[in-house]
């Protein structure tokens, strides 16, 4: 959390003066941006093959042979 966000969380009445929008609008904007970022990350991860070798106890060769 940035210093500005921390300040605005404690003093939501100052949001309009500092950013030109209501505190509720700021929170909605932040939530929408976080959701969009999550969706984009999921879209990128669809084409990504993840290797979780240490957790499985397999060597790289064993893991690849299972593919």
Coordinates of N, CA and C in Angstrom, one line a residue:
X1 N 0.8 -1.2 0.0 CA 0.0 0.0 0.0 C 0.9 1.2 0.0
X2 N 0.5 2.2 -0.8 CA 1.3 3.4 -0.9 C 1.0 4.3 0.3
X3 N 1.8 5.3 0.5 CA 1.5 6.3 1.5 C 0.2 7.0 1.3
X4 N 0.0 7.4 0.0 CA -1.2 8.1 -0.4 C -2.4 7.2 -0.1
X5 N -2.4 5.9 -0.5 CA -3.5 5.0 -0.3 C -3.8 4.9 1.2
X6 N -2.8 4.8 2.0 CA -2.9 4.7 3.5 C -3.6 5.9 4.0
X7 N -3.1 7.1 3.5 CA -3.7 8.3 4.0 C -5.2 8.4 3.6
X8 N -5.5 8.1 2.4 CA -6.9 8.2 1.9 C -7.8 7.2 2.7
X9 N -7.2 6.0 3.0 CA -8.0 5.0 3.8 C -8.4 5.6 5.2
X10 N -7.5 6.3 5.7 CA -7.7 6.9 7.1 C -8.5 8.2 7.0
X11 N -8.4 8.9 5.8 CA -9.1 10.2 5.6 C -9.8 10.2 4.3
X12 N -10.9 9.4 4.2 CA -11.6 9.3 2.9 C -12.2 10.6 2.4
X13 N -12.4 11.5 3.3 CA -13.0 12.8 2.9 C -12.0 13.7 2.1
X14 N -10.8 13.4 2.2 CA -9.8 14.1 1.4 C -9.6 13.6 0.0
X15 N -10.2 12.5 -0.4 CA -10.0 11.9 -1.7 C -10.5 12.9 -2.8
X16 N -11.6 13.5 -2.6 CA -12.2 14.4 -3.6 C -11.2 15.6 -3.8
X17 N -10.7 16.1 -2.8 CA -9.8 17.2 -2.9 C -8.5 16.9 -3.6
X18 N -7.9 15.7 -3.3 CA -6.6 15.3 -3.8 C -6.7 14.7 -5.2
X19 N -7.8 13.9 -5.5 CA -7.8 13.1 -6.7 C -9.0 13.5 -7.6
X20 N -9.9 14.3 -7.1 CA -11.0 14.8 -7.9 C -12.1 13.7 -8.1
X21 N -12.2 12.7 -7.2 CA -13.2 11.7 -7.3 C -13.5 11.3 -5.8
X22 N -14.7 10.7 -5.7 CA -15.1 10.3 -4.3 C -14.3 9.0 -3.9
X23 N -14.2 8.8 -2.6 CA -13.5 7.7 -2.1 C -14.1 6.3 -2.7
X24 N -15.4 6.3 -2.7 CA -16.0 5.0 -3.2 C -15.7 4.8 -4.7
X25 N -15.6 5.9 -5.5 CA -15.2 5.7 -6.9 C -13.8 5.2 -7.0
X26 N -12.9 5.7 -6.1 CA -11.5 5.3 -6.1 C -11.4 3.8 -5.8
X27 N -12.1 3.3 -4.8 CA -12.1 1.9 -4.4 C -12.6 1.1 -5.6
X28 N -13.7 1.5 -6.2 CA -14.3 0.8 -7.4 C -13.2 0.7 -8.5
X29 N -12.5 1.8 -8.8 CA -11.5 1.9 -9.8 C -10.4 0.9 -9.5
X30 N -9.9 0.9 -8.3 CA -8.8 0.0 -7.9 C -9.3 -1.5 -8.0
X31 N -10.5 -1.8 -7.6 CA -11.0 -3.2 -7.7 C -11.1 -3.6 -9.1
X32 N -11.6 -2.7 -10.0 CA -11.7 -3.0 -11.4 C -10.3 -3.2 -12.0
X33 N -9.3 -2.4 -11.7 CA -8.0 -2.6 -12.2 C -7.4 -3.9 -11.7
X34 N -7.6 -4.3 -10.4 CA -7.1 -5.5 -9.9 C -7.7 -6.7 -10.6
X35 N -9.0 -6.6 -10.9 CA -9.7 -7.7 -11.6 C -9.2 -7.8 -13.0
X36 N -9.0 -6.7 -13.7 CA -8.5 -6.8 -15.1 C -7.1 -7.4 -15.1
X37 N -6.2 -7.0 -14.1 CA -4.9 -7.5 -14.0 C -4.9 -9.0 -13.8
X38 N -5.8 -9.5 -12.9 CA -6.0 -10.9 -12.7 C -6.4 -11.7 -13.9
X39 N -7.4 -11.1 -14.7 CA -7.8 -11.7 -15.9 C -6.7 -11.8 -17.0
X40 N -5.9 -10.8 -17.1 CA -4.8 -10.8 -18.0 C -3.8 -11.8 -17.6
X41 N -3.5 -11.9 -16.4 CA -2.5 -12.9 -15.9 C -3.0 -14.3 -16.2
X42 N -4.3 -14.5 -15.9 CA -4.8 -15.9 -16.2 C -4.8 -16.2 -17.7
X43 N -5.0 -15.2 -18.6 CA -4.9 -15.4 -20.0 C -3.5 -15.7 -20.4
X44 N -2.5 -15.0 -19.8 CA -1.1 -15.3 -20.1 C -0.7 -16.7 -19.6
X45 N -1.3 -17.1 -18.5 CA -0.9 -18.4 -17.9 C -1.5 -19.6 -18.6
X46 N -2.5 -19.4 -19.4 CA -3.1 -20.5 -20.2 C -2.1 -21.1 -21.1
X47 N -1.2 -20.4 -21.7 CA -0.3 -20.9 -22.6 C 1.1 -21.3 -21.9
X48 N 1.1 -21.2 -20.6 CA 2.4 -21.4 -19.9 C 2.3 -22.8 -19.2
X49 N 3.4 -23.6 -19.5 CA 3.5 -24.9 -18.8 C 4.4 -24.7 -17.6
X50 N 3.8 -25.0 -16.4 CA 4.5 -24.8 -15.2 C 5.2 -26.1 -14.8
X51 N 6.5 -26.0 -14.4 CA 7.2 -27.1 -13.8 C 7.3 -27.0 -12.3
X52 N 6.6 -27.9 -11.7 CA 6.7 -28.0 -10.2 C 7.4 -29.3 -9.8
X53 N 8.7 -29.2 -10.0 CA 9.5 -30.4 -9.9 C 9.8 -30.7 -8.4
X54 N 10.2 -29.7 -7.6 CA 10.6 -29.9 -6.3 C 9.5 -30.5 -5.4
X55 N 8.3 -29.9 -5.7 CA 7.1 -30.4 -4.9 C 6.7 -31.8 -5.2
X56 N 7.0 -32.3 -6.4 CA 6.6 -33.6 -6.8 C 7.7 -34.6 -6.5
X57 N 8.9 -34.2 -6.2 CA 10.0 -35.2 -5.9 C 10.6 -35.8 -7.1
X58 N 10.2 -35.3 -8.3 CA 10.7 -35.9 -9.6 C 11.9 -35.1 -10.0
X59 N 12.8 -35.8 -10.7 CA 13.9 -35.1 -11.4 C 13.4 -34.5 -12.7
X60 N 14.1 -33.6 -13.3 CA 13.7 -33.0 -14.5 C 13.4 -34.1 -15.6
X61 N 14.3 -35.1 -15.7 CA 14.2 -36.1 -16.7 C 12.9 -36.9 -16.5
X62 N 12.6 -37.3 -15.2 CA 11.4 -38.0 -14.9 C 10.1 -37.2 -15.2
X63 N 10.2 -35.9 -14.9 CA 9.0 -35.1 -15.2 C 8.8 -34.9 -16.6
X64 N 9.8 -34.7 -17.4 CA 9.7 -34.6 -18.9 C 9.2 -35.9 -19.5
X65 N 9.6 -37.0 -19.0 CA 9.2 -38.3 -19.5 C 7.7 -38.5 -19.3
X66 N 7.1 -37.9 -18.3 CA 5.7 -38.0 -18.0 C 4.9 -37.2 -19.0
X67 N 5.5 -36.2 -19.6 CA 4.7 -35.3 -20.5 C 4.5 -36.1 -21.8

